[in-house]
Short mmCIF file of C-alpha atoms and ligand atoms in Angstrom, two decimals:
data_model
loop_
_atom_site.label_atom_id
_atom_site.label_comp_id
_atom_site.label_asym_id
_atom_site.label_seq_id
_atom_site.Cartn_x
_atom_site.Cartn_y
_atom_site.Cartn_z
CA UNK P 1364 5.36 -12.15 -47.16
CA UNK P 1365 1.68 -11.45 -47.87
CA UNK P 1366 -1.18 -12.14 -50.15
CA UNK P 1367 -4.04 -9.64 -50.29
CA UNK P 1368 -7.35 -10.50 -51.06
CA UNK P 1369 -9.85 -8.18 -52.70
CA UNK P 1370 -13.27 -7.82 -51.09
CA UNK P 1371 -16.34 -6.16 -51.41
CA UNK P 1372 -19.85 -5.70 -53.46
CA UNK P 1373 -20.67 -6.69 -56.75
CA UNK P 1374 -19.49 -4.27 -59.44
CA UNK P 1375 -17.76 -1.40 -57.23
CA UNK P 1376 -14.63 -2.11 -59.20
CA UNK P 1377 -12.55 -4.46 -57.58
CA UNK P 1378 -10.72 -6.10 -60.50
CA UNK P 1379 -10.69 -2.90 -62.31
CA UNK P 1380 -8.86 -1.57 -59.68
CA UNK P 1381 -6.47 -4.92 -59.67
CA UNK P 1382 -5.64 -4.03 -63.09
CA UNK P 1383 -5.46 -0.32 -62.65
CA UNK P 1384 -2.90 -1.29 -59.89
CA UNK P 1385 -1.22 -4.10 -61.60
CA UNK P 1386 -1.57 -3.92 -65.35
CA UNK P 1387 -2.52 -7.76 -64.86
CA UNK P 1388 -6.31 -8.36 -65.39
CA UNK P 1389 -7.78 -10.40 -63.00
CA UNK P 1390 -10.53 -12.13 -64.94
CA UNK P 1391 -9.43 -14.86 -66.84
CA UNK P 1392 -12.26 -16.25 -68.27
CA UNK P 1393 -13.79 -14.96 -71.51
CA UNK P 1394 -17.40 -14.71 -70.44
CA UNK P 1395 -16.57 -13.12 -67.16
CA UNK P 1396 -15.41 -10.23 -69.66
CA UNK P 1397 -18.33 -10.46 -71.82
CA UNK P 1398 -20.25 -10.36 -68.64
CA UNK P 1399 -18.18 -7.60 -66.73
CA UNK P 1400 -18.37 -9.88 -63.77
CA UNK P 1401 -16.24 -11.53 -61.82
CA UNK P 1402 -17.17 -14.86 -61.68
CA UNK P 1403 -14.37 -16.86 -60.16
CA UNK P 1404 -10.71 -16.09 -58.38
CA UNK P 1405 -8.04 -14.13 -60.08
CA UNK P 1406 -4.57 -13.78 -59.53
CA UNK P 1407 -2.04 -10.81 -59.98
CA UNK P 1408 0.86 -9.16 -57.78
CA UNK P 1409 2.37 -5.95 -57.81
CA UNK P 1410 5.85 -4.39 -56.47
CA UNK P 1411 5.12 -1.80 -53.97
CA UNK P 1412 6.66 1.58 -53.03
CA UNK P 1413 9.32 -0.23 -50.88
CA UNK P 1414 10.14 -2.85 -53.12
CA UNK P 1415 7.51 -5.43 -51.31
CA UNK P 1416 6.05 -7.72 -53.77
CA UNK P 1417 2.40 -8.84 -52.95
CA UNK P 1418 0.75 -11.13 -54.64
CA UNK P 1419 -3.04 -10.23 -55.08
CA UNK P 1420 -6.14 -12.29 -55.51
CA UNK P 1421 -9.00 -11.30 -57.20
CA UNK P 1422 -12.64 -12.15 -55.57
CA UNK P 1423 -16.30 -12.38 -57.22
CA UNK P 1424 -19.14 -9.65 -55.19
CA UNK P 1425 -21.87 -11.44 -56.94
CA UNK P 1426 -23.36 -13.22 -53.97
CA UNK P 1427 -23.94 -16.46 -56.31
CA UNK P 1428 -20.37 -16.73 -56.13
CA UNK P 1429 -19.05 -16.55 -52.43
CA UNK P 1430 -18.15 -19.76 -52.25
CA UNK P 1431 -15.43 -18.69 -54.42
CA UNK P 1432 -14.79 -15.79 -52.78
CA UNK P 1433 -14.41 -17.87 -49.62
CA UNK P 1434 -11.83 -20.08 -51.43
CA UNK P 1435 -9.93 -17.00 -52.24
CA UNK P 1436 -10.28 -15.44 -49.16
CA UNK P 1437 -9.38 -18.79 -46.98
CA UNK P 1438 -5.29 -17.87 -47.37
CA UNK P 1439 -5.08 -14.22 -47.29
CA UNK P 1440 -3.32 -12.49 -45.26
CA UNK P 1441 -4.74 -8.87 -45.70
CA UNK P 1442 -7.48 -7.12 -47.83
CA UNK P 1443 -7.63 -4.89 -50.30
CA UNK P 1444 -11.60 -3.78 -49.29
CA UNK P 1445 -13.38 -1.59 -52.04
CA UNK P 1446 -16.75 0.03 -51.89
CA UNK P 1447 -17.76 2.37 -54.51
CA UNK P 1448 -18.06 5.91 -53.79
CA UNK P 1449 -21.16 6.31 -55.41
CA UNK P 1450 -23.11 3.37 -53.86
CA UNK P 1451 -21.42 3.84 -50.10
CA UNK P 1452 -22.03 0.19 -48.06
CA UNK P 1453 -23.96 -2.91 -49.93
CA UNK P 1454 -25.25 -5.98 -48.33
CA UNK P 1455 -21.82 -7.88 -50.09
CA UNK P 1456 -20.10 -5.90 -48.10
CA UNK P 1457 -21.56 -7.17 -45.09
CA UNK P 1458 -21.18 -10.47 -46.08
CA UNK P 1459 -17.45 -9.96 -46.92
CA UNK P 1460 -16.42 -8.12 -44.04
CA UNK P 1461 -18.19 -10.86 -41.66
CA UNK P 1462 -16.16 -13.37 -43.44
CA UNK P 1463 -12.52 -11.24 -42.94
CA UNK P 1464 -13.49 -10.63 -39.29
CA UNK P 1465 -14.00 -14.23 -38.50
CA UNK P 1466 -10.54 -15.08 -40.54
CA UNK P 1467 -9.06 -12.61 -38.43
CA UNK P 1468 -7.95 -10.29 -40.81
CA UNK P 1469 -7.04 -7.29 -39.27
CA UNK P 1470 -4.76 -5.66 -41.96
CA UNK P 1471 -6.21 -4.32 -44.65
CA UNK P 1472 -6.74 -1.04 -46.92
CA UNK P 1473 -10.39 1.01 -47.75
CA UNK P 1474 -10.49 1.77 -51.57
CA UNK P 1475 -12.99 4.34 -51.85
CA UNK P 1476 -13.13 4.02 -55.75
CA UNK P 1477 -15.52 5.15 -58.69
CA UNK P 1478 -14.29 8.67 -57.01
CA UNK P 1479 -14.74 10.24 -60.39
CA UNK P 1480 -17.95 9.46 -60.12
CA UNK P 1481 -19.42 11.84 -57.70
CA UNK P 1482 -18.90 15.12 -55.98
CA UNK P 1483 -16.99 16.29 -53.10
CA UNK P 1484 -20.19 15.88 -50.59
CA UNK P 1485 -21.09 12.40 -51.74
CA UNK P 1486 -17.64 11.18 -51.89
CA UNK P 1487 -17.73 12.65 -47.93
CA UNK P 1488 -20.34 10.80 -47.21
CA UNK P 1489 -19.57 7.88 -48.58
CA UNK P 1490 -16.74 8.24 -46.30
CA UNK P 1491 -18.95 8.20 -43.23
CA UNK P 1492 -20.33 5.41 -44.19
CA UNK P 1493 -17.88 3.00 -44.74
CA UNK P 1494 -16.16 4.42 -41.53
CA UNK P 1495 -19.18 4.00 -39.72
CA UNK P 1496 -19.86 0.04 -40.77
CA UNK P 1497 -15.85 -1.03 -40.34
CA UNK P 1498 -16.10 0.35 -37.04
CA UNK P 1499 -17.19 -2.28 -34.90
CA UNK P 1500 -14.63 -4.91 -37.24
CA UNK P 1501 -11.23 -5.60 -36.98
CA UNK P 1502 -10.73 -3.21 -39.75
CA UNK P 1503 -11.62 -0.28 -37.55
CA UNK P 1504 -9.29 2.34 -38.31
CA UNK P 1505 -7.57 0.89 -41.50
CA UNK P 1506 -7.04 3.65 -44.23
CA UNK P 1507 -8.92 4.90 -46.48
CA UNK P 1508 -8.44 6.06 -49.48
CA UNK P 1509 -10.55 8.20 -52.47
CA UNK P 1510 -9.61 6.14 -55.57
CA UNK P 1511 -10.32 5.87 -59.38
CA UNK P 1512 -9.37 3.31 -61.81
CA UNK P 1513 -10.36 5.06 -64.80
CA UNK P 1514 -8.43 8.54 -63.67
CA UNK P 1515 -5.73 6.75 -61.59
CA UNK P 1516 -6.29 9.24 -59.02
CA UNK P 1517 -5.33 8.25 -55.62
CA UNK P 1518 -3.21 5.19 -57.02
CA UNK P 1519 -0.21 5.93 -55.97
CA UNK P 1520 -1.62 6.61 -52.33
CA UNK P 1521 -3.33 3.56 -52.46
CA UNK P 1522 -0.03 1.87 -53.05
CA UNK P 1523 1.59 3.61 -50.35
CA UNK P 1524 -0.90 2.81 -47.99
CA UNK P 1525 -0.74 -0.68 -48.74
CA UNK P 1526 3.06 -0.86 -47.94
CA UNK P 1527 2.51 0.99 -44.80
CA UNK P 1528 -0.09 -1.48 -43.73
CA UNK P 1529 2.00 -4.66 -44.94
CA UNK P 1530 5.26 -3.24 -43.29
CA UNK P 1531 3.16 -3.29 -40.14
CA UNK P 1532 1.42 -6.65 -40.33
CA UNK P 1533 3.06 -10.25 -39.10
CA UNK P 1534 3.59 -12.28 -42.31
CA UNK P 1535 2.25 -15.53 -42.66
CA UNK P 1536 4.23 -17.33 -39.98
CA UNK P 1537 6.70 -20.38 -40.83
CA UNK P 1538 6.26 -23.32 -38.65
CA UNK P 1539 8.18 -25.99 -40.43
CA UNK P 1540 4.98 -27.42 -42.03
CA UNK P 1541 3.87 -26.12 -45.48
CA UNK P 1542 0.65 -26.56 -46.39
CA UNK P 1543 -0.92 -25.44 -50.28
CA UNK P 1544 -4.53 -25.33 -50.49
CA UNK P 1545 -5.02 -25.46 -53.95
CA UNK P 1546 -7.13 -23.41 -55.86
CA UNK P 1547 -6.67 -24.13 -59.50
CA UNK P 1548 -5.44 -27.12 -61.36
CA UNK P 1549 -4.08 -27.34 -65.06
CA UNK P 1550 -2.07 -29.25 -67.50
CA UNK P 1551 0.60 -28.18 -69.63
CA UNK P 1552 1.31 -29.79 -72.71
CA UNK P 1553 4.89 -31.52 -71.49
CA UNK P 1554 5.08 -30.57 -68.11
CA UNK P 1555 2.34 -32.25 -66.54
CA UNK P 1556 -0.18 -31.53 -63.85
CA UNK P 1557 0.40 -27.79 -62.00
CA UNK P 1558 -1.54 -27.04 -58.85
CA UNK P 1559 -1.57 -23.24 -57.53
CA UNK P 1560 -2.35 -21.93 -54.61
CA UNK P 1561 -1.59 -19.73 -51.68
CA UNK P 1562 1.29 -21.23 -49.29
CA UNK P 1563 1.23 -21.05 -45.62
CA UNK P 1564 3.21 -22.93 -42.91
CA UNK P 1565 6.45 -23.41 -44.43
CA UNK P 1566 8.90 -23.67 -47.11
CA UNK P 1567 8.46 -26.14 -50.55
CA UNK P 1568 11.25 -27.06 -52.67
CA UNK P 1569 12.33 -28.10 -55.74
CA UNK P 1570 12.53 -32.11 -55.46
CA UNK P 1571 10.19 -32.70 -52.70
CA UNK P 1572 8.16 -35.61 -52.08
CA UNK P 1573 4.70 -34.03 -51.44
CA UNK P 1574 1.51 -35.15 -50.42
CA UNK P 1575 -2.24 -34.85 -51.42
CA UNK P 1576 -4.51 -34.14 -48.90
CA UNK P 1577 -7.27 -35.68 -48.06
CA UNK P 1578 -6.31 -38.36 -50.62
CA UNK P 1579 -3.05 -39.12 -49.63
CA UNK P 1580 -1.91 -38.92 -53.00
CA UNK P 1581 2.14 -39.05 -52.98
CA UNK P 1582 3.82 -36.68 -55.86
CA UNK P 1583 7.49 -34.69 -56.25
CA UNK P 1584 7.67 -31.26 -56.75
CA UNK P 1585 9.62 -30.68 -60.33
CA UNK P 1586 9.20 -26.59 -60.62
CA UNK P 1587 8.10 -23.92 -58.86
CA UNK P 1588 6.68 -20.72 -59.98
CA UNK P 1589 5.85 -17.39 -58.00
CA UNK P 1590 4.51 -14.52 -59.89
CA UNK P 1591 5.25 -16.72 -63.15
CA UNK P 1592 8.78 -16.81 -62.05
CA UNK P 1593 10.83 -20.08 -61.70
CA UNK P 1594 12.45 -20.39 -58.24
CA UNK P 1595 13.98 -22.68 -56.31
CA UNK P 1596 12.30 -22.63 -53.04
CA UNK P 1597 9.07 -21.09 -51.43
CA UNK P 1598 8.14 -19.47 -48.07
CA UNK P 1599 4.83 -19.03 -46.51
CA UNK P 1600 2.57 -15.65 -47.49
CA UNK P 1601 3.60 -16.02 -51.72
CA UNK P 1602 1.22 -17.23 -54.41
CA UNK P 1603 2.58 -20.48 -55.83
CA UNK P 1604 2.61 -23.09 -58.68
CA UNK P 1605 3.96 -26.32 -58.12
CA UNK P 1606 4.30 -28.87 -61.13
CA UNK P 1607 3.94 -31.90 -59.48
CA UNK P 1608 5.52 -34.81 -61.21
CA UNK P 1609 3.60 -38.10 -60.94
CA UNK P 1610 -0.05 -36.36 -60.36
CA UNK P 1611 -2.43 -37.05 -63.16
CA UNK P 1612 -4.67 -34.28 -63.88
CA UNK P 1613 -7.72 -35.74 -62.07
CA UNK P 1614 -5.24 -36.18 -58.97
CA UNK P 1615 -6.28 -33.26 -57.61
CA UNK P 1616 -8.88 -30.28 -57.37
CA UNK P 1617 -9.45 -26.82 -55.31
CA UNK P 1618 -9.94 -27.54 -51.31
CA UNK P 1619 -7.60 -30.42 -51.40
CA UNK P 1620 -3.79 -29.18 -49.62
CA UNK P 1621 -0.30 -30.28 -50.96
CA UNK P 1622 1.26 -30.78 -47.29
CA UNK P 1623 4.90 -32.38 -46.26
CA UNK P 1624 4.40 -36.22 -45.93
CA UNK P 1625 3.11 -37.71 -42.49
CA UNK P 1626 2.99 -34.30 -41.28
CA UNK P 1627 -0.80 -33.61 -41.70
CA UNK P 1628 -3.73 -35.79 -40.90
CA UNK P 1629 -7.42 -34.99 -42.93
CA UNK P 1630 -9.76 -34.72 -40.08
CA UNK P 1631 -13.19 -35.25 -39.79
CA UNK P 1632 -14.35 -34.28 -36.01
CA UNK P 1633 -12.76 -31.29 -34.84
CA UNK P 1634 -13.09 -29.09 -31.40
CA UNK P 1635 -13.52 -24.87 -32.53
CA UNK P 1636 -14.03 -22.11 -30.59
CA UNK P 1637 -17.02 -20.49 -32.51
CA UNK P 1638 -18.17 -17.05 -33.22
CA UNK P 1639 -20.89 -15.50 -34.44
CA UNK P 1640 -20.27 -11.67 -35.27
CA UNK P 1641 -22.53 -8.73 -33.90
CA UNK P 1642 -24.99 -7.99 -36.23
CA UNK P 1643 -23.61 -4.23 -36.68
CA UNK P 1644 -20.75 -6.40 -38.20
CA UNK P 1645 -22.95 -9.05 -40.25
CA UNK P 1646 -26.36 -6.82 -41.24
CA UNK P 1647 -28.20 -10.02 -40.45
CA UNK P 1648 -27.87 -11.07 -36.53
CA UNK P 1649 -28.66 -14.50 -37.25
CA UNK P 1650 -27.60 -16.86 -34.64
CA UNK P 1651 -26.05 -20.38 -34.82
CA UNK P 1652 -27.68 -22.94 -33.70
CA UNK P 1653 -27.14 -26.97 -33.26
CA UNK P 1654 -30.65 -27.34 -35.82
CA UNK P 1655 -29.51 -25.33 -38.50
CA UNK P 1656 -27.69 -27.15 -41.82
CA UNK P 1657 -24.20 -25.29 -42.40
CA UNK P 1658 -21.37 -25.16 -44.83
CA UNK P 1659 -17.71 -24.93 -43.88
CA UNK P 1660 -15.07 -22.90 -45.53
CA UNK P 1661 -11.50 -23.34 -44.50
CA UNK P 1662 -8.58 -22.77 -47.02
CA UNK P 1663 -10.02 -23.27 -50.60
CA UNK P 1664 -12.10 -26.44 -49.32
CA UNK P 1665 -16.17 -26.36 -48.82
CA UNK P 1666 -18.01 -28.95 -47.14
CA UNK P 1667 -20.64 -29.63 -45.42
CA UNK P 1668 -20.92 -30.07 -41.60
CA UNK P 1669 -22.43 -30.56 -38.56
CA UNK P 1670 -22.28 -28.93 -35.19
CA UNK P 1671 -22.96 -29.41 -31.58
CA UNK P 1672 -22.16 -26.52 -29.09
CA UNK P 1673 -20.64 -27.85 -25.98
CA UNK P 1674 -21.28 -24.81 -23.71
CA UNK P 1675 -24.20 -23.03 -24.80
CA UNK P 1676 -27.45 -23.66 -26.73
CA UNK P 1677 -26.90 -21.34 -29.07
CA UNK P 1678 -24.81 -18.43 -30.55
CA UNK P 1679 -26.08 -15.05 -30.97
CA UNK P 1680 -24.76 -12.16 -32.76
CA UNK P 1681 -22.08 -10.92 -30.87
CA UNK P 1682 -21.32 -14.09 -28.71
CA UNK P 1683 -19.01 -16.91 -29.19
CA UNK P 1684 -18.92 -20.79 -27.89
CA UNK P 1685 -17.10 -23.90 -27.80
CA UNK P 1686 -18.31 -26.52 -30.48
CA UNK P 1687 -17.78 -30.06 -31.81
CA UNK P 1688 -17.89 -30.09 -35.79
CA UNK P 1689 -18.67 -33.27 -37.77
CA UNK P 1690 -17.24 -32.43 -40.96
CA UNK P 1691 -18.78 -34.79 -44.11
CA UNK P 1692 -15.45 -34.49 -45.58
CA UNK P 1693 -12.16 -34.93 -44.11
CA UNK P 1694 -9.67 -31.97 -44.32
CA UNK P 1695 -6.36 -31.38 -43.21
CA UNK P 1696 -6.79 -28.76 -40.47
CA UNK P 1697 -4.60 -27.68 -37.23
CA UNK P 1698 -5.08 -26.19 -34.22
CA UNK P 1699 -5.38 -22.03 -34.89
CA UNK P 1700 -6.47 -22.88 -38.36
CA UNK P 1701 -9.70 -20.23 -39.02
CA UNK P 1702 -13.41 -20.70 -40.77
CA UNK P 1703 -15.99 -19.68 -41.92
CA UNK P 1704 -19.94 -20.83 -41.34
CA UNK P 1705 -22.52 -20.81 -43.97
CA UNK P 1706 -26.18 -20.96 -43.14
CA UNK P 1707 -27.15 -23.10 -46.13
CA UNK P 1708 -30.70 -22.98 -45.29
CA UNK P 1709 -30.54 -18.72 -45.06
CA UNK P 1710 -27.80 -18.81 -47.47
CA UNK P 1711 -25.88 -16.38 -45.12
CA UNK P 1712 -22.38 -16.40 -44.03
CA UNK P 1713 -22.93 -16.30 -40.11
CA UNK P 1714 -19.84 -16.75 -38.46
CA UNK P 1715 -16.64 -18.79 -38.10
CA UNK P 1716 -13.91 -19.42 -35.63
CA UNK P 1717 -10.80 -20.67 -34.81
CA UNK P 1718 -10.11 -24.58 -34.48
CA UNK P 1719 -9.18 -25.72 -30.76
CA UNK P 1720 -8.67 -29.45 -31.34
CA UNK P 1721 -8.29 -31.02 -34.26
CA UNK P 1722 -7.65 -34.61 -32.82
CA UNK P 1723 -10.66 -34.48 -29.70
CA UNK P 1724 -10.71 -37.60 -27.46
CA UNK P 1725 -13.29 -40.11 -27.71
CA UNK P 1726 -16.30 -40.03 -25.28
CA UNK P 1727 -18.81 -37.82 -24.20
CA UNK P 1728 -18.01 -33.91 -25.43
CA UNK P 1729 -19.56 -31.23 -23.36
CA UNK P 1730 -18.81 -32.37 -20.14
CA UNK P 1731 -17.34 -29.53 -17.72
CA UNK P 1732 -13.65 -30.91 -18.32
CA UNK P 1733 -13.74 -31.26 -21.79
CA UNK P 1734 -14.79 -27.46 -21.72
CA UNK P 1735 -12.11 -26.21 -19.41
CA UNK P 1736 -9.60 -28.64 -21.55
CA UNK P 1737 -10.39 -26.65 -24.30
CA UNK P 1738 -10.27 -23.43 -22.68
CA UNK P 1739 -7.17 -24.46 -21.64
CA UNK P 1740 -5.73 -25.60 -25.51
CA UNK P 1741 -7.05 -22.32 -27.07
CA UNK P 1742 -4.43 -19.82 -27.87
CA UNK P 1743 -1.90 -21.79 -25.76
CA UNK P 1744 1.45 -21.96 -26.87
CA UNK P 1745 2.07 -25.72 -28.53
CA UNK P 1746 4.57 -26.59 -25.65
CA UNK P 1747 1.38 -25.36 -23.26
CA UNK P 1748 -0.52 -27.38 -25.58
CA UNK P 1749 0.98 -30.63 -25.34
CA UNK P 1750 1.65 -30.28 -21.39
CA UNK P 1751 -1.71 -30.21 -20.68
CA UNK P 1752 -2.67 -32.33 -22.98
CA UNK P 1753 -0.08 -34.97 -22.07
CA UNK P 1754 -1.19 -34.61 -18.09
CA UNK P 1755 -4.49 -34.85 -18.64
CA UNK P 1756 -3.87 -38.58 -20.11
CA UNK P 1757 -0.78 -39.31 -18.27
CA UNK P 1758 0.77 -40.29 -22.03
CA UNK P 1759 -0.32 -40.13 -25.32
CA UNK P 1760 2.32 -40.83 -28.73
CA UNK P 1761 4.42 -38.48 -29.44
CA UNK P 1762 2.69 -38.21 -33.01
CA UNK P 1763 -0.21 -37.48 -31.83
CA UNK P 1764 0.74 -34.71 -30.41
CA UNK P 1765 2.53 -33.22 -32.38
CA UNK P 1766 -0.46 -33.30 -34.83
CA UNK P 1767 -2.90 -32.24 -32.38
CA UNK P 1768 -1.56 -29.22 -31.11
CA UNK P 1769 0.50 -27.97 -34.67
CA UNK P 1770 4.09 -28.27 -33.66
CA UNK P 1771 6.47 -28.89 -36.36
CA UNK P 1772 8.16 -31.93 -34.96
CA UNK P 1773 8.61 -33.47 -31.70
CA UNK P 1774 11.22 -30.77 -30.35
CA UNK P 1775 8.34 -28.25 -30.56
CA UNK P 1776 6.78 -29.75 -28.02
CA UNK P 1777 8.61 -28.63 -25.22
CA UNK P 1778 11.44 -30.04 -22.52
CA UNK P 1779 9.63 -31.02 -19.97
CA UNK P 1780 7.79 -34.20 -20.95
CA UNK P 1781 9.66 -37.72 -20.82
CA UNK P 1782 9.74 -39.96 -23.55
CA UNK P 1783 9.08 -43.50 -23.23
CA UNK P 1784 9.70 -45.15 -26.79
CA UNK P 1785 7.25 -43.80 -28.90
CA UNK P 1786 5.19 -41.85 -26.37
CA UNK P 1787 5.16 -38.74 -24.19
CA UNK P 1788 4.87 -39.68 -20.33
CA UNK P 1789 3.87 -36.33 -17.83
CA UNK P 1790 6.09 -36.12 -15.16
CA UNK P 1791 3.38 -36.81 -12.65
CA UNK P 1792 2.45 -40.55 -14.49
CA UNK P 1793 6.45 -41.07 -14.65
CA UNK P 1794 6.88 -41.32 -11.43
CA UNK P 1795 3.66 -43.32 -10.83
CA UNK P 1796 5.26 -46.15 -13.02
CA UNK P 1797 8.79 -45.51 -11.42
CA UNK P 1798 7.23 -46.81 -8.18
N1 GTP J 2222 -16.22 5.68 -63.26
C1 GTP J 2222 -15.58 4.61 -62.80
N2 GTP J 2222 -16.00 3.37 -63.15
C2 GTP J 2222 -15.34 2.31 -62.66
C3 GTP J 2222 -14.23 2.45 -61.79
N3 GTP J 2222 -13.80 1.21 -61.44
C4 GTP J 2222 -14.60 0.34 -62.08
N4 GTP J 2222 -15.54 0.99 -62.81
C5 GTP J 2222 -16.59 0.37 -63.64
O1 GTP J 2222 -17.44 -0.38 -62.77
C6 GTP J 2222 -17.84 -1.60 -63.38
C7 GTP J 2222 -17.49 -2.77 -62.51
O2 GTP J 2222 -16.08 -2.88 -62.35
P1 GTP J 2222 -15.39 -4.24 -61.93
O3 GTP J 2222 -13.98 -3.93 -61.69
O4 GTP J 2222 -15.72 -5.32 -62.89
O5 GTP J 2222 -16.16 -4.53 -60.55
P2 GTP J 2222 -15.92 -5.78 -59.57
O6 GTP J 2222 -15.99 -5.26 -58.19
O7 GTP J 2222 -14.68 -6.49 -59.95
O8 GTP J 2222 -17.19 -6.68 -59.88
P3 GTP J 2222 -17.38 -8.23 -59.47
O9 GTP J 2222 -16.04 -8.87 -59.58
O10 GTP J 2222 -18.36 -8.80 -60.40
O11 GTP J 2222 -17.84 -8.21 -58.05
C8 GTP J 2222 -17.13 -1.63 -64.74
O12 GTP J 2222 -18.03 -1.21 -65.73
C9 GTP J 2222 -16.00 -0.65 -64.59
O13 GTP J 2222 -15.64 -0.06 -65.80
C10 GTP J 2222 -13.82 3.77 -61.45
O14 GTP J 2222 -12.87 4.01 -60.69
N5 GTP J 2222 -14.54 4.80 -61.97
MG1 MG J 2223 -14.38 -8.39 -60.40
#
């Protein structure tokens, strides 16, 4: 299943296109119509050609408001990217697509709306354009289509090429470990607190015992909504409402994550694999730097942190690096979990990455083995993961890493580590303490 996630500039007629598409319109709040601005998220979905339902969120262009578009953006798992046909490529744009590329987003569809706004030529060249600036992205290639939300021209197509794209793209995976980064939080009269969000990881169901993260709040699922439907049961990739039973209304806000019990850990020091995008990607080509005061973005949560890079002394456009992040709050992150970097001082969204370790050893980080460790942990396989992880230390408990390198239990782990009570022995240290 998938969520998209509109992006692009202020005013090129993203959310009139979300209700051109959906008949559901995206702003919710009465003075972002008065305003005819976005100002935060907004939710609709929409049955494709093929009988795919998406669910659809809604993002602000005004730059004032890209926190919220980050919050949005943070559990996508493919765009919706418009640019107006009569403006062609705006600095939002930029800032937008840097923040897909570093989320990895690489499925997506090119709205070329406001079509009945110009002539043949201009629409052309608007075409270029566009073309030319996703080129060096991960959106490279993605269709594009002319579009209008007052004429519905191109609608359909749009539609189609959506489903295409979707039918194409990896759903949000299931690894036996659900996680909801919320996004809003309401009461209703009655029912109690409701959290919504977008779900990734795994399945929630009706009667769990859940858990607040960073809080550690404990609550039990009573109903579940997708798409303002009750259901039973829901996988990763959906838009969801929980009503969580025994959560006051202050329990909770957007950034924290509803997670399965004991499964998670909040995290303040984390290992990532940084990058900062070329600057035919960003517009800006600012680098990252260990001086420079930045934000984090990962799933609806903001905070600020700090950074040290272990194997360079800085990041330029284009390049990429191994860091340690000290994050001011705690946050329940796992290894392949993605971000994005803010440059509060610039205010500029700079870059992002991937997290390598979320549970780093103690000691001195930056040393040559701590950087081939972690070029060792990245993109590995969690059985991978946990071997060398396990070898390096001779044993470690079992929770640990399980935690530390995302598997859903202790059988994803892999075979060929020995237990020893609560912890994992390598096969190496085994026989050391045999003899
Ligand atoms: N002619 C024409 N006007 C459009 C079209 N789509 C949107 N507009 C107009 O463009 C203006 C902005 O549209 P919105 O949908 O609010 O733009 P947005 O991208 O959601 O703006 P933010 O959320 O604030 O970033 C409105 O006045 C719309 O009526 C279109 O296809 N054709
Ligand atoms: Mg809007």
């Amino acid at each position: 299943m998938h969520v998209v996630g509109t992006a692009g500039h202020v005013d090129h007629g993203k959310s009139a296109l979300v209700t051109a598409l959906t008949g559901i319109d995206p702003d919710r709040f009465e003075e972002e119509k008065r305003r005819g601005l976005t100002i935060d998220l907004g939710f609709a979905w929409l049955t494709l050609p093929s009988g795919r339902e998406v669910g659809l969120v809604d993002v602000p262009g005004h730059e004032r408001f890209i926190r919220n578009m980050l919050a949005g953006a943070g559990g996508v798992t493919a765009c919706l990217f418009v640019v107006a046909a009569n403006e062609g490529w705006m600095p939002q744009s930029a800032e937008h697509l840097t923040a897909l590329e570093v989320l990895g987003i690489s499925h997506g569809v090119v709205a070329l709306t406001k079509a009945d706004a110009v002539d043949a030529e201009t629409l052309e060249i608007a075409r270029l354009d566009v073309t030319e600036h996703l080129a060096p992205s991960r959106l490279a290639g993605a269709p594009m289509i002319a579009c209008s939300a007052v004429t519905r021209e191109g609608l359909d197509e749009l539609a189609a090429a959506l489903d295409d794209v979707l039918a194409r793209a990896p759903g949000a995976p299931d690894a036996g470990r659900p996680r909801l980064w919320i996004d809003r939080v309401f009461t209703i009269a009655g029912a109690g607190t409701v959290v919504t969000g977008t779900g990734s990881g795994g399945w929630f169901r009706r009667g769990d015992e859940v858990e607040l993260q960073p809080s550690g709040r404990r609550a039990r699922i009573r109903t579940i909504q997708s798409h303002k439907r009750e259901v039973d049961a829901i996988g990763p990739g959906n838009r969801v409402a929980l009503n969580l039973a025994g959560l006051e209304r202050h329990g909770a806000r957007r950034g924290d994550a509803v997670v399965t019990p004991g499964r998670w850990r909040a995290v303040r020091t984390l290992d990532v694999l940084l990058t900062v995008p070329p600057a035919s990607i960003t517009d800006h080509g600012l680098p990252v730097g260990p001086k420079g005061s930045y934000l984090l973005h990962a799933g609806s949560a903001e905070t600020p942190v700090r950074l040290r890079l272990l194997d360079a002394e800085e990041v330029g456009p284009g390049e990429r690096a191994f860091a340690r992040l000290h994050l001011r709050d705690p946050l329940p992150l796992t290894r392949g979990d993605r971000f994005v970097l803010r440059d509060a001082g610039r205010v500029a969204t700079v870059g992002g990455g991937e997290i390598v370790d979320p549970l780093p050893d103690r000691g001195r980080a930056g040393t040559p083995e701590h950087v081939e460790l972690l070029h060792r942990l990245h993109g590995a396989a969690p059985p991978d993961a946990a071997r060398t992880l396990v070898e390096r230390h001779g044993l470690l408990p079992a929770a640990e890493v399980v935690l530390r390198v995302g598997a859903n239990a202790e059988g994803g782990v892999g075979s060929d580590l020995h237990r020893l009570g609560s912890l994992l022995v390598s096969p190496a240290h085994r026989d050391a303490l045999a003899r």
